[in-house]
Short mmCIF file of C-alpha atoms in Angstrom, two decimals:
data_model
loop_
_atom_site.label_atom_id
_atom_site.label_comp_id
_atom_site.label_asym_id
_atom_site.label_seq_id
_atom_site.Cartn_x
_atom_site.Cartn_y
_atom_site.Cartn_z
CA UNK A 16 29.79 25.70 -14.59
CA UNK A 17 33.58 25.75 -14.00
CA UNK A 18 33.20 29.25 -12.04
CA UNK A 19 30.83 27.12 -10.09
CA UNK A 20 33.82 24.52 -9.66
CA UNK A 21 37.07 26.70 -8.70
CA UNK A 22 34.25 28.63 -6.00
CA UNK A 23 33.03 25.58 -4.62
CA UNK A 24 37.47 24.87 -3.72
CA UNK A 25 37.63 27.67 -2.38
CA UNK A 26 33.73 29.11 -0.33
CA UNK A 27 33.15 27.35 2.56
CA UNK A 28 29.03 28.35 1.80
CA UNK A 29 29.01 26.61 -0.86
CA UNK A 30 30.01 23.25 0.56
CA UNK A 31 28.38 23.39 3.18
CA UNK A 32 25.27 24.36 0.62
CA UNK A 33 26.73 20.94 -1.27
CA UNK A 34 26.09 18.87 1.89
CA UNK A 35 22.35 20.30 2.42
CA UNK A 36 21.65 18.79 -1.48
CA UNK A 37 23.19 15.86 -1.07
CA UNK A 38 22.03 14.81 2.70
CA UNK A 39 18.57 16.31 1.30
CA UNK A 40 18.56 13.55 -1.53
CA UNK A 41 18.72 10.56 0.92
CA UNK A 42 15.67 11.57 2.27
CA UNK A 43 13.80 12.45 -0.75
CA UNK A 44 14.70 9.27 -2.24
CA UNK A 45 13.94 7.40 0.45
CA UNK A 46 10.63 8.82 2.00
CA UNK A 47 9.59 9.74 -1.99
CA UNK A 48 9.94 6.11 -2.71
CA UNK A 49 6.75 5.75 -0.20
CA UNK A 50 5.03 8.72 -1.69
CA UNK A 51 5.27 8.22 -4.93
CA UNK A 52 4.35 4.18 -4.94
CA UNK A 53 1.51 4.76 -2.53
CA UNK A 54 0.46 7.80 -3.71
CA UNK A 55 -0.10 9.73 -1.07
CA UNK A 56 1.18 12.39 -3.22
CA UNK A 57 -1.05 14.84 -1.67
CA UNK A 58 -1.01 13.88 1.52
CA UNK A 59 2.96 15.08 1.89
CA UNK A 60 1.82 18.28 0.21
CA UNK A 61 -0.83 19.43 3.17
CA UNK A 62 1.74 18.17 5.51
CA UNK A 63 4.40 19.77 4.07
CA UNK A 64 2.66 23.36 4.14
CA UNK A 65 1.37 23.82 7.07
CA UNK A 66 4.57 23.79 8.40
CA UNK A 67 4.49 27.23 8.07
CA UNK A 68 2.12 27.79 10.69
CA UNK A 69 4.54 26.36 13.13
CA UNK A 70 7.53 27.62 11.87
CA UNK A 71 6.06 31.27 11.88
CA UNK A 72 5.01 30.62 15.58
CA UNK A 73 8.55 29.74 16.55
CA UNK A 74 10.22 32.01 15.07
CA UNK A 75 6.93 35.02 17.25
CA UNK A 76 8.59 33.43 20.19
CA UNK A 77 12.16 33.53 20.12
CA UNK A 78 12.99 29.55 19.11
CA UNK A 79 14.76 28.43 16.28
CA UNK A 80 12.73 27.78 13.45
CA UNK A 81 13.87 25.02 12.14
CA UNK A 82 12.71 22.88 15.88
CA UNK A 83 9.42 24.53 15.09
CA UNK A 84 9.76 23.26 11.80
CA UNK A 85 10.03 20.07 13.01
CA UNK A 86 7.86 19.89 15.55
CA UNK A 87 4.89 21.42 13.52
CA UNK A 88 6.21 18.55 10.92
CA UNK A 89 4.50 15.72 13.30
CA UNK A 90 2.20 16.99 14.64
CA UNK A 91 1.09 18.25 10.78
CA UNK A 92 2.07 14.25 10.38
CA UNK A 93 -0.73 13.01 12.61
CA UNK A 94 -3.17 15.75 12.45
CA UNK A 95 -3.28 14.34 8.03
CA UNK A 96 -3.19 11.05 9.17
CA UNK A 97 -5.91 11.50 11.78
CA UNK A 98 -8.28 13.09 9.04
CA UNK A 99 -8.01 10.08 6.31
CA UNK A 100 -8.41 7.89 8.78
CA UNK A 101 -11.48 9.58 9.96
CA UNK A 102 -13.25 11.43 6.91
CA UNK A 103 -12.34 9.73 4.09
CA UNK A 104 -14.39 10.92 1.94
CA UNK A 105 -13.66 14.09 2.55
CA UNK A 106 -9.82 14.37 2.82
CA UNK A 107 -9.66 16.60 0.01
CA UNK A 108 -11.16 18.88 1.15
CA UNK A 109 -10.15 18.86 4.55
CA UNK A 110 -7.00 18.39 3.66
CA UNK A 111 -6.88 21.63 1.67
CA UNK A 112 -8.10 23.11 4.64
CA UNK A 113 -5.42 22.62 7.05
CA UNK A 114 -3.26 23.13 3.72
CA UNK A 115 -3.96 26.11 3.29
CA UNK A 116 -4.52 27.55 6.88
CA UNK A 117 -1.00 25.93 8.48
CA UNK A 118 0.27 28.54 6.36
CA UNK A 119 -1.80 31.20 7.27
CA UNK A 120 -1.41 31.33 10.06
CA UNK A 121 1.97 30.93 9.32
CA UNK A 122 2.47 33.86 7.23
CA UNK A 123 0.08 35.95 10.17
CA UNK A 124 2.77 35.37 12.78
CA UNK A 125 5.76 36.29 10.92
CA UNK A 126 4.00 39.15 9.76
CA UNK A 127 3.54 39.99 13.87
CA UNK A 128 7.22 39.41 14.32
CA UNK A 129 9.77 42.03 14.37
CA UNK A 130 12.55 41.96 12.03
CA UNK A 131 13.29 41.49 8.65
CA UNK A 132 10.56 39.73 6.26
CA UNK A 133 13.38 38.22 4.48
CA UNK A 134 12.63 35.37 6.04
CA UNK A 135 9.22 34.32 5.20
CA UNK A 136 10.82 34.37 1.84
CA UNK A 137 13.66 31.52 2.80
CA UNK A 138 11.13 29.27 4.60
CA UNK A 139 8.77 29.60 1.50
CA UNK A 140 12.20 29.04 -1.90
CA UNK A 141 14.47 28.51 0.68
CA UNK A 142 18.34 29.38 1.11
CA UNK A 143 20.61 26.94 0.98
CA UNK A 144 23.74 29.12 0.77
CA UNK A 145 22.66 30.41 3.78
CA UNK A 146 22.70 27.24 5.71
CA UNK A 147 24.64 27.08 9.64
CA UNK A 148 26.08 24.19 10.41
CA UNK A 149 23.89 23.31 13.04
CA UNK A 150 21.48 22.21 10.52
CA UNK A 151 23.48 20.36 8.45
CA UNK A 152 24.10 18.55 11.81
CA UNK A 153 20.41 18.01 12.39
CA UNK A 154 20.03 17.44 8.42
CA UNK A 155 22.19 14.23 9.07
CA UNK A 156 20.56 13.10 12.22
CA UNK A 157 17.36 13.35 10.51
CA UNK A 158 18.51 10.95 7.00
CA UNK A 159 20.14 8.55 10.63
CA UNK A 160 16.55 8.46 11.61
CA UNK A 161 14.94 7.38 8.56
CA UNK A 162 17.39 5.40 7.20
CA UNK A 163 17.33 3.18 10.19
CA UNK A 164 13.37 3.11 10.72
CA UNK A 165 13.46 1.92 6.98
CA UNK A 166 16.41 -0.20 7.53
CA UNK A 167 14.95 -2.35 10.36
CA UNK A 168 10.69 -1.94 9.77
CA UNK A 169 10.79 -2.21 5.84
CA UNK A 170 8.92 -5.39 5.93
CA UNK A 171 5.96 -3.86 7.68
CA UNK A 172 6.43 -0.70 5.95
CA UNK A 173 6.07 -2.12 2.88
CA UNK A 174 3.26 -4.38 3.92
CA UNK A 175 1.03 -1.15 4.81
CA UNK A 176 2.08 1.32 1.29
CA UNK A 177 1.11 -2.65 -0.50
CA UNK A 178 -1.16 -3.82 1.14
CA UNK A 179 -3.09 -2.18 4.26
CA UNK A 180 -6.16 -4.85 4.29
CA UNK A 181 -3.91 -7.37 4.31
CA UNK A 182 -1.23 -6.28 6.61
CA UNK A 183 -4.77 -5.62 8.87
CA UNK A 184 -5.54 -9.44 9.00
CA UNK A 185 -1.82 -10.15 9.81
CA UNK A 186 -2.27 -8.54 12.15
CA UNK A 187 0.15 -5.56 12.54
CA UNK A 188 0.41 -2.87 13.29
CA UNK A 189 -1.44 -0.80 10.34
CA UNK A 190 -2.61 2.65 12.22
CA UNK A 191 0.25 3.04 13.27
CA UNK A 192 3.23 2.10 11.05
CA UNK A 193 1.33 4.35 8.67
CA UNK A 194 0.89 7.70 10.92
CA UNK A 195 4.66 6.39 10.96
CA UNK A 196 5.30 6.71 7.72
CA UNK A 197 3.38 9.71 7.50
CA UNK A 198 5.80 10.46 9.92
CA UNK A 199 8.96 10.07 8.07
CA UNK A 200 7.35 11.62 5.29
CA UNK A 201 7.29 15.16 7.90
CA UNK A 202 11.01 14.45 8.94
CA UNK A 203 11.77 14.46 4.82
CA UNK A 204 9.68 17.53 4.62
CA UNK A 205 12.33 19.41 7.50
CA UNK A 206 15.29 17.81 5.32
CA UNK A 207 14.30 20.07 2.59
CA UNK A 208 13.26 23.23 3.75
CA UNK A 209 16.05 25.04 3.88
CA UNK A 210 17.06 23.29 0.46
CA UNK A 211 13.38 24.15 -1.77
CA UNK A 212 11.73 25.67 0.68
CA UNK A 213 8.25 24.99 1.65
CA UNK A 214 6.53 25.44 -1.57
CA UNK A 215 8.39 23.28 -3.71
CA UNK A 216 8.86 20.84 -0.92
CA UNK A 217 7.00 18.68 -2.82
CA UNK A 218 8.63 18.61 -6.42
CA UNK A 219 11.43 17.30 -4.96
CA UNK A 220 9.78 14.68 -3.19
CA UNK A 221 8.64 13.29 -5.65
CA UNK A 222 10.19 13.84 -8.83
CA UNK A 223 13.85 11.99 -8.14
CA UNK A 224 11.28 9.27 -7.53
CA UNK A 225 9.25 9.69 -9.59
CA UNK A 226 12.10 9.08 -12.21
CA UNK A 227 13.12 6.23 -10.46
CA UNK A 228 10.18 3.85 -11.09
CA UNK A 229 9.92 4.32 -14.24
CA UNK A 230 13.26 2.57 -14.53
CA UNK A 231 14.08 0.30 -12.12
CA UNK A 232 11.92 -1.76 -11.19
CA UNK A 233 11.93 -2.89 -7.05
CA UNK A 234 11.57 -0.68 -4.38
CA UNK A 235 15.09 -1.05 -3.00
CA UNK A 236 16.38 -0.06 -6.43
CA UNK A 237 13.70 2.42 -7.21
CA UNK A 238 15.22 3.49 -3.34
CA UNK A 239 18.47 4.11 -4.46
CA UNK A 240 18.06 5.50 -7.73
CA UNK A 241 16.45 8.40 -6.29
CA UNK A 242 19.26 9.06 -3.94
CA UNK A 243 20.73 9.38 -6.80
CA UNK A 244 18.49 11.06 -9.38
CA UNK A 245 18.16 13.50 -6.55
CA UNK A 246 22.11 14.34 -5.15
CA UNK A 247 22.73 14.96 -9.40
CA UNK A 248 19.35 17.30 -8.88
CA UNK A 249 20.61 19.43 -6.29
CA UNK A 250 23.95 18.71 -7.30
CA UNK A 251 22.87 20.53 -10.71
CA UNK A 252 20.78 22.82 -8.99
CA UNK A 253 23.69 24.78 -7.50
CA UNK A 254 26.41 24.67 -10.29
CA UNK A 255 23.76 25.79 -13.07
CA UNK A 256 22.50 29.20 -10.25
CA UNK A 257 25.93 30.06 -9.67
CA UNK A 258 26.64 31.83 -11.63
CA UNK A 259 23.77 33.34 -13.18
CA UNK A 260 22.98 34.48 -9.86
CA UNK A 261 19.86 32.41 -9.97
CA UNK A 262 17.84 31.42 -7.01
CA UNK A 263 19.66 27.23 -6.73
CA UNK A 264 15.90 25.74 -5.15
CA UNK A 265 14.13 26.84 -8.40
CA UNK A 266 16.60 25.70 -10.63
CA UNK A 267 16.77 21.76 -8.88
CA UNK A 268 13.37 21.83 -8.94
CA UNK A 269 13.54 23.03 -12.89
CA UNK A 270 15.99 20.40 -13.43
CA UNK A 271 14.13 17.91 -12.28
CA UNK A 272 10.85 18.96 -13.57
CA UNK A 273 12.72 19.15 -17.64
CA UNK A 274 14.00 15.44 -15.85
CA UNK A 275 11.07 13.67 -15.74
CA UNK A 276 9.76 15.41 -18.87
CA UNK A 277 12.29 13.31 -20.71
CA UNK A 278 12.68 10.50 -18.38
CA UNK A 279 8.57 10.02 -19.90
CA UNK A 280 8.81 10.63 -23.06
CA UNK A 281 11.89 8.23 -23.04
CA UNK A 282 10.43 5.24 -21.37
CA UNK A 283 7.26 5.62 -24.01
CA UNK A 284 9.49 5.43 -26.80
CA UNK A 285 11.26 2.50 -25.55
CA UNK A 286 7.74 0.45 -23.76
CA UNK A 287 6.42 1.18 -28.25
CA UNK A 288 9.64 0.42 -29.43
CA UNK A 289 9.52 -2.71 -27.23
CA UNK A 290 5.77 -3.97 -29.08
CA UNK A 291 6.16 -3.19 -32.09
CA UNK A 292 2.13 -1.67 -32.06
CA UNK A 293 1.02 1.19 -33.23
CA UNK A 294 0.88 4.93 -31.70
CA UNK A 295 -3.10 4.51 -31.55
CA UNK A 296 -4.38 2.21 -29.67
CA UNK A 297 -5.88 -0.72 -31.87
CA UNK A 298 -8.04 -3.96 -30.08
CA UNK A 299 -6.91 -6.79 -28.79
CA UNK A 300 -8.14 -10.43 -28.53
CA UNK B 9 -18.60 -22.06 22.69
CA UNK B 10 -18.16 -25.67 20.82
CA UNK B 11 -15.72 -27.56 20.51
CA UNK B 12 -15.37 -28.84 17.28
CA UNK B 13 -16.00 -25.76 14.46
CA UNK B 14 -13.37 -23.92 13.42
CA UNK B 15 -15.78 -20.82 12.57
CA UNK B 16 -19.43 -20.47 14.88
CA UNK B 17 -20.94 -17.33 13.80
CA UNK B 18 -25.01 -17.66 16.02
CA UNK B 19 -27.81 -14.62 15.39
CA UNK B 20 -25.10 -12.41 13.59
CA UNK B 21 -26.42 -9.37 11.46
CA UNK B 22 -24.83 -6.58 9.61
CA UNK B 23 -26.13 -3.29 8.51
CA UNK B 24 -24.58 -0.72 7.19
CA UNK B 25 -26.34 2.36 8.43
CA UNK B 26 -30.00 1.47 8.66
CA UNK B 27 -29.21 -1.05 5.91
CA UNK B 28 -29.93 -4.52 6.87
CA UNK B 29 -27.01 -7.14 4.91
CA UNK B 30 -27.44 -10.06 6.74
CA UNK B 31 -30.04 -11.21 9.58
CA UNK B 32 -30.19 -13.75 12.05
CA UNK B 33 -26.80 -15.94 10.58
CA UNK B 34 -26.16 -19.39 12.03
CA UNK B 35 -22.75 -21.05 10.61
CA UNK B 36 -20.79 -23.53 11.60
CA UNK B 37 -17.99 -24.64 10.22
CA UNK B 38 -16.07 -27.98 11.25
CA UNK B 39 -12.70 -28.46 10.94
CA UNK B 40 -11.31 -29.99 7.45
CA UNK B 41 -14.22 -28.86 6.02
CA UNK B 42 -15.26 -27.81 2.02
CA UNK B 43 -16.84 -25.05 2.28
CA UNK B 44 -19.19 -23.57 -0.56
CA UNK B 45 -20.88 -20.40 -0.50
CA UNK B 46 -23.35 -18.52 -3.00
CA UNK B 47 -25.59 -16.14 -3.88
CA UNK B 48 -26.98 -13.37 -5.74
CA UNK B 49 -25.02 -9.61 -5.90
CA UNK B 50 -25.35 -7.91 -2.96
CA UNK B 51 -27.00 -10.51 -1.24
CA UNK B 52 -23.84 -10.61 1.86
CA UNK B 53 -21.92 -12.69 0.02
CA UNK B 54 -18.48 -10.46 0.45
CA UNK B 55 -19.90 -8.88 3.74
CA UNK B 56 -20.15 -12.66 5.65
CA UNK B 57 -16.27 -13.65 4.45
CA UNK B 58 -15.66 -9.56 6.42
CA UNK B 59 -16.97 -10.62 9.38
CA UNK B 60 -15.48 -14.01 9.59
CA UNK B 61 -11.78 -12.31 8.53
CA UNK B 62 -12.56 -9.54 11.46
CA UNK B 63 -13.15 -6.51 9.02
CA UNK B 64 -16.16 -5.59 10.69
CA UNK B 65 -17.34 -6.27 13.81
CA UNK B 66 -21.83 -7.86 13.63
CA UNK B 67 -24.15 -5.30 15.45
CA UNK B 68 -25.63 -7.96 16.32
CA UNK B 69 -24.93 -11.91 17.16
CA UNK B 70 -21.04 -13.36 18.59
CA UNK B 71 -18.15 -14.93 15.86
CA UNK B 72 -16.00 -16.87 17.05
CA UNK B 73 -13.37 -18.99 14.93
CA UNK B 74 -10.47 -20.88 15.75
CA UNK B 75 -12.07 -20.48 19.29
CA UNK B 76 -11.90 -16.40 19.58
CA UNK B 77 -12.31 -13.27 18.06
CA UNK B 78 -12.22 -12.83 14.66
CA UNK B 79 -9.31 -9.93 14.38
CA UNK B 80 -7.51 -12.16 17.24
CA UNK B 81 -7.40 -15.27 14.53
CA UNK B 82 -7.19 -13.48 11.47
CA UNK B 83 -3.74 -14.56 11.37
CA UNK B 84 -4.68 -18.09 10.96
CA UNK B 85 -6.42 -17.93 7.96
CA UNK B 86 -5.47 -17.58 4.74
CA UNK B 87 -7.46 -15.24 2.52
CA UNK B 88 -7.92 -14.37 -1.45
CA UNK B 89 -10.37 -11.90 -2.31
CA UNK B 90 -11.75 -11.00 -5.39
CA UNK B 91 -9.48 -8.51 -7.03
CA UNK B 92 -7.02 -7.52 -5.49
CA UNK B 93 -6.65 -4.46 -2.37
CA UNK B 94 -3.13 -3.67 -4.39
CA UNK B 95 -2.41 -1.15 -7.41
CA UNK B 96 -1.55 -3.66 -10.55
CA UNK B 97 2.09 -1.84 -10.98
CA UNK B 98 2.97 -1.40 -7.56
CA UNK B 99 6.98 -2.26 -8.20
CA UNK B 100 7.42 -5.51 -6.51
CA UNK B 101 8.24 -9.24 -7.61
CA UNK B 102 5.90 -12.24 -7.74
CA UNK B 103 8.26 -13.91 -4.73
CA UNK B 104 8.56 -10.30 -3.04
CA UNK B 105 4.44 -10.52 -2.95
CA UNK B 106 4.12 -13.88 -1.64
CA UNK B 107 6.95 -13.48 1.25
CA UNK B 108 4.51 -10.27 2.79
CA UNK B 109 2.11 -13.93 3.43
CA UNK B 110 5.16 -13.88 5.87
CA UNK B 111 4.68 -11.57 8.08
CA UNK B 112 2.93 -11.74 11.50
CA UNK B 113 5.45 -14.98 11.88
CA UNK B 114 7.73 -13.73 14.06
CA UNK B 115 10.21 -10.82 14.38
CA UNK B 116 8.71 -7.38 13.16
CA UNK B 117 11.93 -6.27 12.55
CA UNK B 118 14.77 -7.12 9.58
CA UNK B 119 14.66 -8.87 6.54
CA UNK B 120 12.89 -12.70 6.11
CA UNK B 121 14.88 -15.76 7.67
CA UNK B 122 15.91 -18.43 5.26
CA UNK B 123 12.42 -20.13 6.55
CA UNK B 124 10.02 -17.65 5.67
CA UNK B 125 12.00 -18.20 1.36
CA UNK B 126 11.59 -21.82 2.00
CA UNK B 127 8.36 -21.72 2.88
CA UNK B 128 7.50 -18.88 -0.53
CA UNK B 129 9.37 -21.23 -3.09
CA UNK B 130 7.13 -24.41 -1.22
CA UNK B 131 3.98 -22.26 -2.03
CA UNK B 132 5.38 -20.67 -5.15
CA UNK B 133 5.81 -24.19 -6.79
CA UNK B 134 2.19 -26.09 -5.21
CA UNK B 135 0.19 -22.99 -7.42
CA UNK B 136 2.47 -23.58 -10.44
CA UNK B 137 3.80 -20.18 -10.90
CA UNK B 138 7.90 -20.90 -9.59
CA UNK B 139 8.62 -19.76 -13.60
CA UNK B 140 8.00 -16.54 -12.87
CA UNK B 141 9.24 -15.71 -9.20
CA UNK B 142 11.53 -12.52 -10.59
CA UNK B 143 8.62 -11.03 -12.40
CA UNK B 144 7.71 -8.29 -11.70
CA UNK B 145 3.24 -8.32 -11.19
CA UNK B 146 2.66 -5.39 -13.18
CA UNK B 147 3.54 -8.07 -16.22
CA UNK B 148 1.08 -10.45 -14.85
CA UNK B 149 -1.94 -11.60 -16.35
CA UNK B 150 -5.16 -12.10 -14.36
CA UNK B 151 -5.06 -15.53 -13.44
CA UNK B 152 -1.74 -15.82 -12.90
CA UNK B 153 -2.07 -13.00 -10.58
CA UNK B 154 -4.88 -14.80 -8.52
CA UNK B 155 -2.39 -17.69 -8.48
CA UNK B 156 0.01 -15.41 -6.82
CA UNK B 157 -3.12 -14.72 -4.61
CA UNK B 158 -2.99 -18.02 -3.57
CA UNK B 159 0.08 -18.27 -3.33
CA UNK B 160 0.33 -15.97 -0.85
CA UNK B 161 -2.63 -16.71 1.16
CA UNK B 162 -0.65 -19.91 1.52
CA UNK B 163 2.51 -18.83 2.74
CA UNK B 164 0.60 -18.33 5.99
CA UNK B 165 0.58 -21.89 6.62
CA UNK B 166 -3.07 -20.78 7.50
CA UNK B 167 -5.43 -23.42 9.46
CA UNK B 168 -8.11 -21.80 7.94
CA UNK B 169 -7.88 -20.39 3.89
CA UNK B 170 -11.12 -18.48 2.68
CA UNK B 171 -11.49 -17.55 -1.27
CA UNK B 172 -13.91 -14.55 -2.92
CA UNK B 173 -14.77 -15.56 -5.99
CA UNK B 174 -11.11 -16.85 -6.86
CA UNK B 175 -12.40 -17.66 -10.99
CA UNK B 176 -14.33 -14.89 -11.69
CA UNK B 177 -11.36 -13.37 -13.86
CA UNK B 178 -10.01 -15.73 -14.98
CA UNK B 179 -11.12 -18.48 -17.63
CA UNK B 180 -12.96 -21.59 -17.57
CA UNK B 181 -10.10 -23.69 -18.34
CA UNK B 182 -7.93 -22.50 -15.58
CA UNK B 183 -10.86 -22.95 -13.36
CA UNK B 184 -11.05 -27.02 -12.27
CA UNK B 185 -7.07 -26.38 -11.81
CA UNK B 186 -7.11 -24.24 -9.02
CA UNK B 187 -10.76 -25.95 -7.55
CA UNK B 188 -7.92 -29.01 -7.92
CA UNK B 189 -5.97 -27.24 -6.11
CA UNK B 190 -7.81 -26.78 -3.94
CA UNK B 191 -9.32 -30.41 -3.65
CA UNK B 192 -5.67 -31.04 -1.85
CA UNK B 193 -5.52 -28.28 -0.44
CA UNK B 194 -8.62 -29.52 1.72
CA UNK B 195 -6.55 -32.18 2.67
CA UNK B 196 -5.54 -29.93 6.00
CA UNK B 197 -7.19 -27.31 6.07
CA UNK B 198 -10.75 -26.50 5.93
CA UNK B 199 -11.78 -24.71 2.67
CA UNK B 200 -14.45 -21.45 2.56
CA UNK B 201 -15.32 -20.24 -1.53
CA UNK B 202 -17.74 -17.79 -2.26
CA UNK B 203 -18.63 -18.09 -5.61
CA UNK B 204 -21.23 -17.53 -8.34
CA UNK B 205 -21.14 -20.66 -10.13
CA UNK B 206 -23.14 -23.22 -8.05
CA UNK B 207 -22.93 -25.89 -10.20
CA UNK B 208 -19.70 -25.85 -10.91
CA UNK B 209 -18.36 -25.89 -7.24
CA UNK B 210 -21.33 -27.86 -5.74
CA UNK B 211 -19.00 -30.55 -7.99
CA UNK B 212 -15.90 -29.74 -4.92
CA UNK B 213 -17.37 -29.11 -1.55
CA UNK B 214 -18.87 -31.01 0.77
CA UNK B 215 -21.46 -28.39 2.03
CA UNK B 216 -23.15 -24.91 0.13
CA UNK B 217 -24.16 -22.19 1.91
CA UNK B 218 -26.67 -19.90 0.13
CA UNK B 219 -25.98 -16.42 1.73
CA UNK B 220 -28.90 -13.68 0.34
CA UNK B 221 -29.54 -11.46 3.96
CA UNK B 222 -30.21 -14.68 5.80
CA UNK B 223 -28.66 -18.35 5.12
CA UNK B 224 -29.30 -21.49 4.36
CA UNK B 225 -26.21 -24.71 4.80
CA UNK B 226 -27.47 -27.22 1.55
CA UNK B 227 -26.03 -30.39 1.85
CA UNK B 228 -24.46 -30.84 -2.10
CA UNK B 229 -26.80 -33.35 -3.51
CA UNK B 230 -29.62 -31.49 -1.80
CA UNK B 231 -28.98 -28.51 -4.27
CA UNK B 232 -31.47 -28.75 -6.94
CA UNK B 233 -33.48 -25.94 -8.29
CA UNK B 234 -36.46 -25.32 -6.18
CA UNK B 235 -33.22 -24.52 -4.39
CA UNK B 236 -32.38 -21.92 -6.46
CA UNK B 237 -35.25 -20.68 -7.66
CA UNK B 238 -35.28 -19.38 -4.04
CA UNK B 239 -31.89 -18.34 -3.57
CA UNK B 240 -31.51 -16.37 -7.01
CA UNK B 241 -35.33 -15.46 -7.19
CA UNK B 242 -35.56 -16.39 -10.85
CA UNK B 243 -34.64 -19.80 -12.78
CA UNK B 244 -30.85 -19.99 -13.50
CA UNK B 245 -29.18 -20.86 -16.16
CA UNK B 246 -28.32 -23.98 -15.28
CA UNK B 247 -24.88 -24.75 -17.02
CA UNK B 248 -23.84 -28.54 -16.85
CA UNK B 249 -20.10 -29.48 -16.23
CA UNK B 250 -19.57 -33.08 -16.38
CA UNK B 251 -16.33 -34.04 -14.41
#
């Protein structure tokens, strides 16, 4: 680990990687909290994986793939949103289909693109050590948009995350707000691509917020804690993977997963101690 | 449109696909009325409420609420659903939930204003949950949560309060407390209550609307065994409530 510390001070690419991880944490803390409390993890997964289609197309046509990712993510958010609004009963199957077809389109485009296939791997699994300066600016910009939107529209977004029926009765534009929420998730997905790759985006999106929700009591505090945890996982994962030269993204997710397990066990143990009930469920009155 | 009614349904029918739920419903509610709505399960009571709230569109007939279409007027209605439409463990405090009742008034952007917080505190006092303000809703009992839903509905300063089975999930001891509160609130708003307990609510309401696909109104004194028999299709064991 000391090796990482000294390397950090001398290598610019590591500093960029660290910064990328921190910028990504802001996104996963904020959007991830909505995903966890509104239980739309599956929808977020559909958006994340379908993005590959857009990235592949962008690559094939010679456009910057991150820009393709941005467009594809927003389009995917609107499609997934429309599916859940119109086809509620079949949303499971439809989102799965959309998810898989999106990926397939991406793979096909990439296969037909002359050049190195290593790009496919880096989009799927992240390549935080190779993150270019322009991407850092893009990520900072996405964070700014996310923070601004949530700060200004925090009450309506909360109402839609909490109780859509009541929000509709209060005259809020529920459909628009719901789609906006999905678009915020889409922006966060783009934020996380470089760090952990499309395959693992969902884990970094949901695990920090899920852990935070076990310990923090209100929405605002969950978001802050989720950002802190995200930062710990990205930084920790980077540090741990550097020495043994392991994939950074996967290490971050492993760290997050273990933390979630420990947190869940700890929470159960604390609850049991607090209420002094035996481990087996007994009958109440 | 006849002025002098806050809610007016004319020839309203509703069907889920091919299944008729309500047929040719006429209802005129004058301002300040305390109306009870009773009927068997799946008889259309909840559907009737959803039509009045603008959450559903009738397949036939017209609905006017406060002189407007139902959707346009829903902001003036405080609605207390039978079951909360949100996850019980959502990380919010009682005060935060009650404050969401203030949405739709004024600005959409930014935070709540001082008057929003004052109104929230006032309705929490009225519903006797002021001491629960900072509690997370996951830690509340069924009865406490019901009061939170009532407070949330009152927070928007409604002209009409609609409650769907407000006492179905709480014990009898608390039931009369809620109805005493409603009686007090009836002084400044019209109230509609859906209830399965005909005999109990008839002690509080002025009129009872019996809904079983069609709708028939009766003055409370006129509710007798025959009416209940016709409504429920059988003799219903009546529990005498002494007040």
